[in-house]
Amino acid sequence: MWIEIAVGASGVALISWLVRQEQMTRARLREALLRLAEFKTTRHLELVEEQSKQQALLDSMVEGVLLLDPQGRVEHMNPALVRLFGLNGEIRNKPVAEAVPLPGLAELAQRTVHQGRLTDQELELPGDSPKTLQVNAVALRDPDRLLAGTLFVFHDLTQYKRLGEQRREFVANVSHELRTPLSLIKGYTETLLGGAKEDPETSTRFLQIIDKHADRLTFLIEDLLTISKLESGQVIMNLQPTNLHEVAAQVVDDLRVKAAERATQLRNEVPEALRIHGDGDRLQQVLSNLVDNAIKYGRPGGRVVVGARSLHEDIVEAWVADDGVGIPAEARDRIFERFYRVDKGRSREQGGTGLGLSIVKHIVQAHGGDVRVESEPGRGSCFYFTLPRVNEPPE
């Protein structure tokens, strides 16, 4: 009997032990599953965060980024690429030649796959505003060296190209403008030294020509320094309440003798009480350039009018109008460019540097205004510019 009791107790203990072991095993398994789920969740969040960072980086790039799949179809593009090519609609999964309107891109993709990498390739994007693009490309491969895709990065070089062309054009124009008066000064000086100084009348005439071209050099250098300072932001405008009528009156008075030589009538029609917020000295330079041009290129015996009006409570529009030959339509968009001349021969004969209107544009823009020209051949020209108005307190 005692043996049966002992065996029964041992069986119960064994069963209890087995139950506890099973419970412990289940608890450990449950804990392991929880850790695995936690790891998967953490890893998923890390992957999502990493993908978000990569997406944010691509979206913030100013360069266009394009990713093709192994079949040459569009897999991904960033917003800069969409803006660069003006893409509309969904282009994913489309062949690159169909999705991106850039001639030569499909051929470049094939070359990249064969060569592995291409750098500094230039392609021209046609259209109303042509662009020059620099393309860098690399073929992406998996650990087994199988093609995984092709990555392109596009840099817009249009502005750099345009600046380079403007710089070369500027240097060429300056060289030409300096060479002409220097050659004349040197030629007449050599003639005087060669014996022409013995003739007082010839000497006087030659010296007057030398003096004229020396002045032209001085004006050119002063204008070059002025426009250089304006473009680099080195000129600080002394903005303060200014009576525009008084500024115009000073300009008219200064140029009255020059106008009389061509029998040109000068009229100041700026309202006497009109006040603007600006730099009086710089605005005098603006009006001097415009009125001087109107006298030089207007018709003899003509009329030049300086006027202004309030467009609304914050803006004043001023103008200088003449009744001369006018400006051809093709020249109106370029008239404010440096060294641009409608009639090159006549402009140099009149002593112009070709920088006056460019200086006018920069000074007006420094005041927060705009400048434009309206003209009809044979009916004169009118140059308009806007300035901030001083709002007078009510009496």
mmCIF file of C-alpha atoms in Angstrom:
data_model
loop_
_atom_site.group_PDB
_atom_site.id
_atom_site.type_symbol
_atom_site.label_atom_id
_atom_site.label_comp_id
_atom_site.label_asym_id
_atom_site.label_seq_id
_atom_site.Cartn_x
_atom_site.Cartn_y
_atom_site.Cartn_z
ATOM 1 C CA MET A 1 0.000 0.000 0.000
ATOM 2 C CA TRP A 2 2.800 2.401 0.903
ATOM 3 C CA ILE A 3 4.464 1.504 -2.376
ATOM 4 C CA GLU A 4 1.311 2.433 -4.289
ATOM 5 C CA ILE A 5 1.067 5.730 -2.423
ATOM 6 C CA ALA A 6 4.743 6.540 -3.174
ATOM 7 C CA VAL A 7 4.349 5.699 -6.829
ATOM 8 C CA GLY A 8 1.211 7.836 -7.037
ATOM 9 C CA ALA A 9 2.957 10.781 -5.402
ATOM 10 C CA SER A 10 5.900 10.457 -7.743
ATOM 11 C CA GLY A 11 3.564 10.452 -10.716
ATOM 12 C CA VAL A 12 1.824 13.586 -9.509
ATOM 13 C CA ALA A 13 5.173 15.317 -8.962
ATOM 14 C CA LEU A 14 6.344 14.296 -12.432
ATOM 15 C CA ILE A 15 3.191 15.576 -13.998
ATOM 16 C CA SER A 16 3.498 18.875 -12.096
ATOM 17 C CA TRP A 17 7.123 19.230 -13.197
ATOM 18 C CA LEU A 18 6.209 18.533 -16.817
ATOM 19 C CA VAL A 19 3.419 21.115 -16.627
ATOM 20 C CA ARG A 20 5.795 23.718 -15.171
ATOM 21 C CA GLN A 21 8.370 22.961 -17.894
ATOM 22 C CA GLU A 22 5.753 23.323 -20.587
ATOM 23 C CA GLN A 23 4.605 26.625 -19.078
ATOM 24 C CA MET A 24 8.192 27.896 -18.915
ATOM 25 C CA THR A 25 8.793 26.783 -22.501
ATOM 26 C CA ARG A 26 5.656 28.586 -23.635
ATOM 27 C CA ALA A 27 6.684 31.711 -21.704
ATOM 28 C CA ARG A 28 10.129 31.677 -23.306
ATOM 29 C CA LEU A 29 8.587 31.118 -26.721
ATOM 30 C CA ARG A 30 6.145 33.977 -26.112
ATOM 31 C CA GLU A 31 9.015 36.246 -25.026
ATOM 32 C CA ALA A 32 11.054 35.262 -28.089
ATOM 33 C CA LEU A 33 8.106 36.002 -30.376
ATOM 34 C CA LEU A 34 7.588 39.377 -28.705
ATOM 35 C CA ARG A 35 11.271 40.251 -29.143
ATOM 36 C CA LEU A 36 11.087 39.175 -32.790
ATOM 37 C CA ALA A 37 7.990 41.293 -33.367
ATOM 38 C CA GLU A 38 9.626 44.233 -31.608
ATOM 39 C CA PHE A 39 12.755 43.809 -33.758
ATOM 40 C CA LYS A 40 10.700 43.666 -36.926
ATOM 41 C CA THR A 41 8.756 46.771 -35.917
ATOM 42 C CA THR A 42 11.942 48.666 -35.029
ATOM 43 C CA ARG A 43 13.657 47.588 -38.228
ATOM 44 C CA HIS A 44 10.602 48.587 -40.269
ATOM 45 C CA LEU A 45 10.530 52.006 -38.613
ATOM 46 C CA GLU A 46 14.260 52.410 -39.257
ATOM 47 C CA LEU A 47 13.767 51.493 -42.913
ATOM 48 C CA VAL A 48 10.833 53.905 -43.223
ATOM 49 C CA GLU A 49 12.870 56.665 -41.553
ATOM 50 C CA GLU A 50 15.849 55.973 -43.799
ATOM 51 C CA GLN A 51 13.639 56.033 -46.899
ATOM 52 C CA SER A 52 12.030 59.280 -45.711
ATOM 53 C CA LYS A 53 15.445 60.875 -45.248
ATOM 54 C CA GLN A 54 16.531 59.733 -48.701
ATOM 55 C CA GLN A 55 13.294 61.057 -50.204
ATOM 56 C CA ALA A 56 13.707 64.401 -48.412
ATOM 57 C CA LEU A 57 17.292 64.633 -49.660
ATOM 58 C CA LEU A 58 16.261 63.963 -53.254
ATOM 59 C CA ASP A 59 13.357 66.412 -53.023
ATOM 60 C CA SER A 60 15.625 69.186 -51.701
ATOM 61 C CA MET A 61 18.257 68.824 -54.428
ATOM 62 C CA VAL A 62 18.431 71.565 -57.052
ATOM 63 C CA GLU A 63 19.817 69.034 -59.522
ATOM 64 C CA GLY A 64 17.417 66.800 -61.395
ATOM 65 C CA VAL A 65 17.663 63.099 -60.442
ATOM 66 C CA LEU A 66 16.318 60.292 -62.632
ATOM 67 C CA LEU A 67 16.407 56.556 -61.874
ATOM 68 C CA LEU A 68 15.711 53.958 -64.573
ATOM 69 C CA ASP A 69 14.959 50.297 -63.976
ATOM 70 C CA PRO A 70 16.991 47.558 -65.761
ATOM 71 C CA GLN A 71 14.604 47.757 -68.751
ATOM 72 C CA GLY A 72 15.203 51.500 -69.200
ATOM 73 C CA ARG A 73 11.848 52.598 -67.789
ATOM 74 C CA VAL A 74 11.412 55.494 -65.381
ATOM 75 C CA GLU A 75 11.410 54.239 -61.800
ATOM 76 C CA HIS A 76 11.866 57.487 -59.862
ATOM 77 C CA MET A 77 12.414 61.217 -60.422
ATOM 78 C CA ASN A 78 12.685 64.148 -58.006
ATOM 79 C CA PRO A 79 10.733 67.467 -58.179
ATOM 80 C CA ALA A 80 13.753 69.318 -59.609
ATOM 81 C CA LEU A 81 13.698 67.014 -62.651
ATOM 82 C CA VAL A 82 9.965 67.623 -63.138
ATOM 83 C CA ARG A 83 10.554 71.395 -63.072
ATOM 84 C CA LEU A 84 13.635 71.186 -65.286
ATOM 85 C CA PHE A 85 11.827 69.400 -68.113
ATOM 86 C CA GLY A 86 8.350 70.779 -67.454
ATOM 87 C CA LEU A 87 6.918 67.271 -67.115
ATOM 88 C CA ASN A 88 3.178 66.824 -66.845
ATOM 89 C CA GLY A 89 1.313 63.731 -65.720
ATOM 90 C CA GLU A 90 2.604 60.384 -64.507
ATOM 91 C CA ILE A 91 5.747 59.171 -66.292
ATOM 92 C CA ARG A 92 6.728 56.244 -64.078
ATOM 93 C CA ASN A 93 7.144 52.918 -65.871
ATOM 94 C CA LYS A 94 7.405 54.696 -69.224
ATOM 95 C CA PRO A 95 10.453 54.235 -71.488
ATOM 96 C CA VAL A 96 12.912 57.090 -70.939
ATOM 97 C CA ALA A 97 12.744 58.225 -74.589
ATOM 98 C CA GLU A 98 8.979 58.644 -74.237
ATOM 99 C CA ALA A 99 8.939 60.115 -70.729
ATOM 100 C CA VAL A 100 11.739 62.732 -70.865
ATOM 101 C CA PRO A 101 11.902 65.123 -73.873
ATOM 102 C CA LEU A 102 15.688 65.306 -74.074
ATOM 103 C CA PRO A 103 17.246 64.282 -77.410
ATOM 104 C CA GLY A 104 20.072 61.805 -76.952
ATOM 105 C CA LEU A 105 19.106 60.681 -73.435
ATOM 106 C CA ALA A 106 18.069 57.147 -74.440
ATOM 107 C CA GLU A 107 21.345 56.674 -76.332
ATOM 108 C CA LEU A 108 23.226 58.039 -73.305
ATOM 109 C CA ALA A 109 21.459 55.491 -71.070
ATOM 110 C CA GLN A 110 22.622 52.636 -73.322
ATOM 111 C CA ARG A 111 26.204 53.925 -73.300
ATOM 112 C CA THR A 112 26.120 54.166 -69.504
ATOM 113 C CA VAL A 113 25.033 50.521 -69.195
ATOM 114 C CA HIS A 114 27.964 49.419 -71.369
ATOM 115 C CA GLN A 115 30.610 51.765 -69.936
ATOM 116 C CA GLY A 116 29.450 51.750 -66.311
ATOM 117 C CA ARG A 117 29.792 55.515 -65.779
ATOM 118 C CA LEU A 118 29.574 58.747 -67.783
ATOM 119 C CA THR A 119 30.573 62.181 -66.471
ATOM 120 C CA ASP A 120 30.181 65.781 -67.668
ATOM 121 C CA GLN A 121 28.176 64.941 -70.771
ATOM 122 C CA GLU A 122 26.436 68.030 -72.230
ATOM 123 C CA LEU A 123 23.047 67.818 -73.916
ATOM 124 C CA GLU A 124 20.936 70.617 -75.380
ATOM 125 C CA LEU A 125 17.279 70.863 -74.372
ATOM 126 C CA PRO A 126 15.393 72.598 -77.226
ATOM 127 C CA GLY A 127 12.352 74.807 -76.804
ATOM 128 C CA ASP A 128 11.324 78.444 -76.489
ATOM 129 C CA SER A 129 14.052 78.874 -73.847
ATOM 130 C CA PRO A 130 16.820 76.415 -74.836
ATOM 131 C CA LYS A 131 18.878 74.965 -72.002
ATOM 132 C CA THR A 132 22.313 73.420 -71.744
ATOM 133 C CA LEU A 133 22.386 70.433 -69.373
ATOM 134 C CA GLN A 134 25.362 68.626 -67.894
ATOM 135 C CA VAL A 135 24.577 64.948 -67.298
ATOM 136 C CA ASN A 136 26.376 62.532 -64.973
ATOM 137 C CA ALA A 137 25.240 58.900 -65.079
ATOM 138 C CA VAL A 138 26.165 55.595 -63.431
ATOM 139 C CA ALA A 139 24.973 52.022 -63.974
ATOM 140 C CA LEU A 140 23.816 50.368 -60.718
ATOM 141 C CA ARG A 141 24.571 46.634 -60.240
ATOM 142 C CA ASP A 142 23.618 44.107 -57.553
ATOM 143 C CA PRO A 143 26.136 41.832 -55.724
ATOM 144 C CA ASP A 144 25.876 39.342 -58.601
ATOM 145 C CA ARG A 145 26.923 42.114 -61.062
ATOM 146 C CA LEU A 146 23.497 42.089 -62.677
ATOM 147 C CA LEU A 147 22.094 45.440 -63.824
ATOM 148 C CA ALA A 148 19.811 46.954 -61.158
ATOM 149 C CA GLY A 149 19.157 50.302 -62.831
ATOM 150 C CA THR A 150 20.698 53.521 -64.162
ATOM 151 C CA LEU A 151 21.008 56.745 -62.183
ATOM 152 C CA PHE A 152 21.208 60.192 -63.840
ATOM 153 C CA VAL A 153 21.967 63.577 -62.285
ATOM 154 C CA PHE A 154 21.231 66.700 -64.389
ATOM 155 C CA HIS A 155 22.865 70.112 -63.823
ATOM 156 C CA ASP A 156 21.418 73.167 -65.588
ATOM 157 C CA LEU A 157 24.406 75.054 -67.061
ATOM 158 C CA THR A 158 22.313 77.579 -68.999
ATOM 159 C CA GLN A 159 22.899 80.469 -66.601
ATOM 160 C CA TYR A 160 26.635 79.740 -66.351
ATOM 161 C CA LYS A 161 26.918 79.608 -70.133
ATOM 162 C CA ARG A 162 25.012 82.882 -70.465
ATOM 163 C CA LEU A 163 27.191 84.583 -67.846
ATOM 164 C CA GLY A 164 30.308 83.333 -69.601
ATOM 165 C CA GLU A 165 29.094 84.710 -72.917
ATOM 166 C CA GLN A 166 28.186 88.039 -71.297
ATOM 167 C CA ARG A 167 31.626 88.224 -69.681
ATOM 168 C CA ARG A 168 33.388 87.575 -72.987
ATOM 169 C CA GLU A 169 31.127 90.062 -74.750
ATOM 170 C CA PHE A 170 31.743 92.647 -72.036
ATOM 171 C CA VAL A 171 35.527 92.269 -72.269
ATOM 172 C CA ALA A 172 35.377 92.517 -76.066
ATOM 173 C CA ASN A 173 33.183 95.634 -75.902
ATOM 174 C CA VAL A 174 35.374 97.346 -73.305
ATOM 175 C CA SER A 175 38.480 96.546 -75.321
ATOM 176 C CA HIS A 176 36.903 97.994 -78.450
ATOM 177 C CA GLU A 177 35.599 101.105 -76.678
ATOM 178 C CA LEU A 178 39.012 101.790 -75.152
ATOM 179 C CA ARG A 179 40.990 100.996 -78.284
ATOM 180 C CA THR A 180 39.214 103.522 -80.524
ATOM 181 C CA PRO A 181 39.921 106.738 -78.548
ATOM 182 C CA LEU A 182 43.388 105.554 -77.555
ATOM 183 C CA SER A 183 44.293 104.911 -81.195
ATOM 184 C CA LEU A 184 43.057 108.382 -82.185
ATOM 185 C CA ILE A 185 44.881 110.071 -79.319
ATOM 186 C CA LYS A 186 48.095 108.246 -80.158
ATOM 187 C CA GLY A 187 47.738 108.972 -83.896
ATOM 188 C CA TYR A 188 47.192 112.712 -83.482
ATOM 189 C CA THR A 189 49.939 112.947 -80.851
ATOM 190 C CA GLU A 190 52.440 111.277 -83.196
ATOM 191 C CA THR A 191 51.371 113.662 -85.968
ATOM 192 C CA LEU A 192 51.977 116.659 -83.707
ATOM 193 C CA LEU A 193 55.370 115.333 -82.654
ATOM 194 C CA GLY A 194 56.205 114.693 -86.301
ATOM 195 C CA GLY A 195 56.027 118.393 -87.162
ATOM 196 C CA ALA A 196 52.359 119.351 -87.389
ATOM 197 C CA LYS A 197 52.768 121.449 -84.245
ATOM 198 C CA GLU A 198 54.523 124.064 -86.372
ATOM 199 C CA ASP A 199 51.120 124.951 -87.864
ATOM 200 C CA PRO A 200 49.102 126.669 -85.085
ATOM 201 C CA GLU A 201 45.745 126.063 -86.749
ATOM 202 C CA THR A 202 46.431 122.330 -87.285
ATOM 203 C CA SER A 203 47.881 122.005 -83.795
ATOM 204 C CA THR A 204 44.782 123.557 -82.243
ATOM 205 C CA ARG A 205 42.450 121.289 -84.209
ATOM 206 C CA PHE A 206 44.463 118.167 -83.332
ATOM 207 C CA LEU A 207 44.625 119.134 -79.669
ATOM 208 C CA GLN A 208 40.849 119.645 -79.627
ATOM 209 C CA ILE A 209 40.369 116.132 -81.064
ATOM 210 C CA ILE A 210 42.776 114.695 -78.479
ATOM 211 C CA ASP A 211 40.930 116.521 -75.702
ATOM 212 C CA LYS A 212 37.578 115.243 -76.966
ATOM 213 C CA HIS A 213 38.688 111.599 -76.972
ATOM 214 C CA ALA A 214 40.450 111.976 -73.614
ATOM 215 C CA ASP A 215 37.091 113.128 -72.224
ATOM 216 C CA ARG A 216 35.449 110.144 -73.861
ATOM 217 C CA LEU A 217 37.926 107.826 -72.121
ATOM 218 C CA THR A 218 37.245 109.552 -68.812
ATOM 219 C CA PHE A 219 33.473 109.197 -69.215
ATOM 220 C CA LEU A 220 33.842 105.545 -70.197
ATOM 221 C CA ILE A 221 36.001 104.707 -67.185
ATOM 222 C CA GLU A 222 33.661 106.583 -64.827
ATOM 223 C CA ASP A 223 30.639 104.753 -66.250
ATOM 224 C CA LEU A 224 32.427 101.396 -65.980
ATOM 225 C CA LEU A 225 33.240 102.066 -62.330
ATOM 226 C CA THR A 226 29.666 103.200 -61.653
ATOM 227 C CA ILE A 227 28.020 100.164 -63.218
ATOM 228 C CA SER A 228 30.515 97.835 -61.540
ATOM 229 C CA LYS A 229 29.640 99.277 -58.135
ATOM 230 C CA LEU A 230 25.909 99.149 -58.868
ATOM 231 C CA GLU A 231 26.000 95.519 -60.005
ATOM 232 C CA SER A 232 28.105 94.423 -57.021
ATOM 233 C CA GLY A 233 25.877 96.242 -54.537
ATOM 234 C CA GLN A 234 28.696 98.541 -53.353
ATOM 235 C CA VAL A 235 26.603 101.671 -53.938
ATOM 236 C CA ILE A 236 24.453 102.470 -50.913
ATOM 237 C CA MET A 237 21.407 104.534 -51.805
ATOM 238 C CA ASN A 238 20.792 107.541 -49.566
ATOM 239 C CA LEU A 239 17.020 107.117 -49.537
ATOM 240 C CA GLN A 240 15.086 110.042 -48.111
ATOM 241 C CA PRO A 241 12.091 112.244 -49.002
ATOM 242 C CA THR A 242 13.054 114.073 -52.213
ATOM 243 C CA ASN A 243 11.249 116.649 -54.311
ATOM 244 C CA LEU A 244 11.268 115.183 -57.806
ATOM 245 C CA HIS A 245 10.361 118.513 -59.454
ATOM 246 C CA GLU A 246 13.507 120.116 -58.009
ATOM 247 C CA VAL A 247 15.692 117.212 -59.225
ATOM 248 C CA ALA A 248 14.235 117.543 -62.738
ATOM 249 C CA ALA A 249 14.684 121.348 -62.647
ATOM 250 C CA GLN A 250 18.390 120.923 -61.845
ATOM 251 C CA VAL A 251 18.848 118.496 -64.760
ATOM 252 C CA VAL A 252 17.004 120.786 -67.190
ATOM 253 C CA ASP A 253 19.130 123.744 -66.072
ATOM 254 C CA ASP A 254 22.384 121.773 -66.444
ATOM 255 C CA LEU A 255 21.539 120.642 -69.994
ATOM 256 C CA ARG A 256 19.941 123.847 -71.257
ATOM 257 C CA VAL A 257 23.098 124.977 -73.107
ATOM 258 C CA LYS A 258 23.464 121.586 -74.799
ATOM 259 C CA ALA A 259 19.799 121.677 -75.796
ATOM 260 C CA ALA A 260 20.210 125.169 -77.246
ATOM 261 C CA GLU A 261 22.936 123.881 -79.599
ATOM 262 C CA ARG A 262 20.278 121.691 -81.278
ATOM 263 C CA ALA A 263 17.456 124.200 -80.753
ATOM 264 C CA THR A 264 15.730 121.658 -78.522
ATOM 265 C CA GLN A 265 13.061 122.863 -76.120
ATOM 266 C CA LEU A 266 13.294 121.418 -72.585
ATOM 267 C CA ARG A 267 10.165 121.285 -70.417
ATOM 268 C CA ASN A 268 9.831 120.251 -66.779
ATOM 269 C CA GLU A 269 6.249 119.071 -66.224
ATOM 270 C CA VAL A 270 6.837 117.266 -62.929
ATOM 271 C CA PRO A 271 4.267 118.477 -60.343
ATOM 272 C CA GLU A 272 5.950 120.862 -57.942
ATOM 273 C CA ALA A 273 4.714 119.140 -54.781
ATOM 274 C CA LEU A 274 5.491 115.582 -55.884
ATOM 275 C CA ARG A 275 7.889 113.914 -53.440
ATOM 276 C CA ILE A 276 9.447 110.478 -53.717
ATOM 277 C CA HIS A 277 11.513 108.303 -51.400
ATOM 278 C CA GLY A 278 14.880 108.153 -53.146
ATOM 279 C CA ASP A 279 18.477 109.237 -53.556
ATOM 280 C CA GLY A 280 18.402 112.706 -55.124
ATOM 281 C CA ASP A 281 21.936 112.518 -56.550
ATOM 282 C CA ARG A 282 21.343 109.128 -58.180
ATOM 283 C CA LEU A 283 17.968 110.189 -59.558
ATOM 284 C CA GLN A 284 19.624 113.272 -61.015
ATOM 285 C CA GLN A 285 22.030 110.858 -62.756
ATOM 286 C CA VAL A 286 19.035 108.895 -64.107
ATOM 287 C CA LEU A 287 17.297 111.971 -65.496
ATOM 288 C CA SER A 288 20.571 113.411 -66.846
ATOM 289 C CA ASN A 289 21.239 110.256 -68.854
ATOM 290 C CA LEU A 290 17.691 110.126 -70.217
ATOM 291 C CA VAL A 291 17.445 113.831 -71.064
ATOM 292 C CA ASP A 292 20.952 113.894 -72.560
ATOM 293 C CA ASN A 293 20.034 110.950 -74.811
ATOM 294 C CA ALA A 294 16.777 112.629 -75.791
ATOM 295 C CA ILE A 295 18.689 115.760 -76.835
ATOM 296 C CA LYS A 296 21.399 113.875 -78.721
ATOM 297 C CA TYR A 297 19.148 111.449 -80.588
ATOM 298 C CA GLY A 298 16.021 113.599 -80.899
ATOM 299 C CA ARG A 299 15.364 115.751 -83.932
ATOM 300 C CA PRO A 300 16.929 119.238 -84.137
ATOM 301 C CA GLY A 301 14.410 121.846 -83.082
ATOM 302 C CA GLY A 302 12.423 119.206 -81.219
ATOM 303 C CA ARG A 303 11.057 118.996 -77.719
ATOM 304 C CA VAL A 304 12.052 116.985 -74.631
ATOM 305 C CA VAL A 305 9.588 116.699 -71.741
ATOM 306 C CA VAL A 306 10.258 115.462 -68.202
ATOM 307 C CA GLY A 307 7.042 114.464 -66.435
ATOM 308 C CA ALA A 308 5.711 112.406 -63.544
ATOM 309 C CA ARG A 309 2.440 111.329 -61.927
ATOM 310 C CA SER A 310 1.219 109.292 -58.973
ATOM 311 C CA LEU A 311 0.052 105.849 -60.039
ATOM 312 C CA HIS A 312 -1.399 105.265 -56.566
ATOM 313 C CA GLU A 313 -0.531 106.199 -53.012
ATOM 314 C CA ASP A 314 2.742 104.217 -52.976
ATOM 315 C CA ILE A 315 4.165 104.542 -56.509
ATOM 316 C CA VAL A 316 5.244 107.437 -58.742
ATOM 317 C CA GLU A 317 5.802 107.002 -62.465
ATOM 318 C CA ALA A 318 8.236 109.424 -64.105
ATOM 319 C CA TRP A 319 9.146 109.738 -67.776
ATOM 320 C CA VAL A 320 11.337 111.504 -70.313
ATOM 321 C CA ALA A 321 9.751 111.897 -73.758
ATOM 322 C CA ASP A 322 11.099 113.201 -77.070
ATOM 323 C CA ASP A 323 9.688 113.634 -80.571
ATOM 324 C CA GLY A 324 12.662 112.173 -82.423
ATOM 325 C CA VAL A 325 13.084 109.305 -84.873
ATOM 326 C CA GLY A 326 12.103 106.619 -82.355
ATOM 327 C CA ILE A 327 13.579 103.198 -81.631
ATOM 328 C CA PRO A 328 13.072 100.123 -83.885
ATOM 329 C CA ALA A 329 10.980 97.328 -82.393
ATOM 330 C CA GLU A 330 13.853 94.821 -82.448
ATOM 331 C CA ALA A 331 16.022 97.167 -80.341
ATOM 332 C CA ARG A 332 13.548 97.961 -77.558
ATOM 333 C CA ASP A 333 14.164 94.747 -75.627
ATOM 334 C CA ARG A 334 17.938 95.262 -75.714
ATOM 335 C CA ILE A 335 18.188 99.004 -75.233
ATOM 336 C CA PHE A 336 19.126 98.657 -71.530
ATOM 337 C CA GLU A 337 21.973 96.185 -72.169
ATOM 338 C CA ARG A 338 25.544 97.313 -71.589
ATOM 339 C CA PHE A 339 27.172 98.775 -74.726
ATOM 340 C CA TYR A 340 24.080 98.146 -76.846
ATOM 341 C CA ARG A 341 23.560 100.903 -79.411
ATOM 342 C CA VAL A 342 20.766 101.300 -81.934
ATOM 343 C CA ASP A 343 23.024 103.299 -84.275
ATOM 344 C CA LYS A 344 26.601 102.424 -83.336
ATOM 345 C CA GLY A 345 28.301 104.942 -85.600
ATOM 346 C CA ARG A 346 26.122 107.857 -84.559
ATOM 347 C CA SER A 347 26.360 106.969 -80.870
ATOM 348 C CA ARG A 348 30.141 107.013 -80.864
ATOM 349 C CA GLU A 349 30.137 110.239 -82.879
ATOM 350 C CA GLN A 350 27.912 111.799 -80.204
ATOM 351 C CA GLY A 351 30.357 110.683 -77.512
ATOM 352 C CA GLY A 352 28.171 108.093 -75.785
ATOM 353 C CA THR A 353 29.719 105.230 -73.805
ATOM 354 C CA GLY A 354 26.874 102.762 -74.360
ATOM 355 C CA LEU A 355 26.444 102.349 -70.590
ATOM 356 C CA GLY A 356 24.049 105.181 -69.747
ATOM 357 C CA LEU A 357 20.780 103.263 -70.010
ATOM 358 C CA SER A 358 22.242 100.278 -68.192
ATOM 359 C CA ILE A 359 23.175 102.616 -65.329
ATOM 360 C CA VAL A 360 19.636 104.034 -65.404
ATOM 361 C CA LYS A 361 18.172 100.527 -65.083
ATOM 362 C CA HIS A 362 20.394 99.587 -62.134
ATOM 363 C CA ILE A 363 19.713 102.805 -60.204
ATOM 364 C CA VAL A 364 15.943 102.507 -60.703
ATOM 365 C CA GLN A 365 15.985 98.844 -59.658
ATOM 366 C CA ALA A 366 18.019 99.779 -56.568
ATOM 367 C CA HIS A 367 15.058 102.022 -55.645
ATOM 368 C CA GLY A 368 12.696 99.064 -56.065
ATOM 369 C CA GLY A 369 11.327 100.358 -59.373
ATOM 370 C CA ASP A 370 11.121 99.261 -62.990
ATOM 371 C CA VAL A 371 12.155 100.944 -66.233
ATOM 372 C CA ARG A 372 10.734 100.511 -69.729
ATOM 373 C CA VAL A 373 10.537 102.281 -73.080
ATOM 374 C CA GLU A 374 7.695 102.936 -75.492
ATOM 375 C CA SER A 375 8.539 104.114 -78.983
ATOM 376 C CA GLU A 376 7.297 104.275 -82.540
ATOM 377 C CA PRO A 377 9.664 104.951 -85.452
ATOM 378 C CA GLY A 378 9.180 108.540 -86.580
ATOM 379 C CA ARG A 379 7.054 109.484 -83.554
ATOM 380 C CA GLY A 380 9.619 109.686 -80.758
ATOM 381 C CA SER A 381 10.393 107.688 -77.631
ATOM 382 C CA CYS A 382 9.288 107.793 -74.003
ATOM 383 C CA PHE A 383 11.304 106.222 -71.179
ATOM 384 C CA TYR A 384 9.246 105.412 -68.070
ATOM 385 C CA PHE A 385 10.486 104.460 -64.610
ATOM 386 C CA THR A 386 8.769 103.970 -61.248
ATOM 387 C CA LEU A 387 9.804 105.140 -57.779
ATOM 388 C CA PRO A 388 8.381 104.805 -54.257
ATOM 389 C CA ARG A 389 6.250 107.791 -53.262
ATOM 390 C CA VAL A 390 6.370 109.696 -49.989
ATOM 391 C CA ASN A 391 2.888 109.692 -48.497
ATOM 392 C CA GLU A 392 2.217 113.145 -47.148
ATOM 393 C CA PRO A 393 0.342 113.288 -43.806
ATOM 394 C CA PRO A 394 -3.076 114.964 -44.042
ATOM 395 C CA GLU A 395 -3.152 118.610 -43.051
#
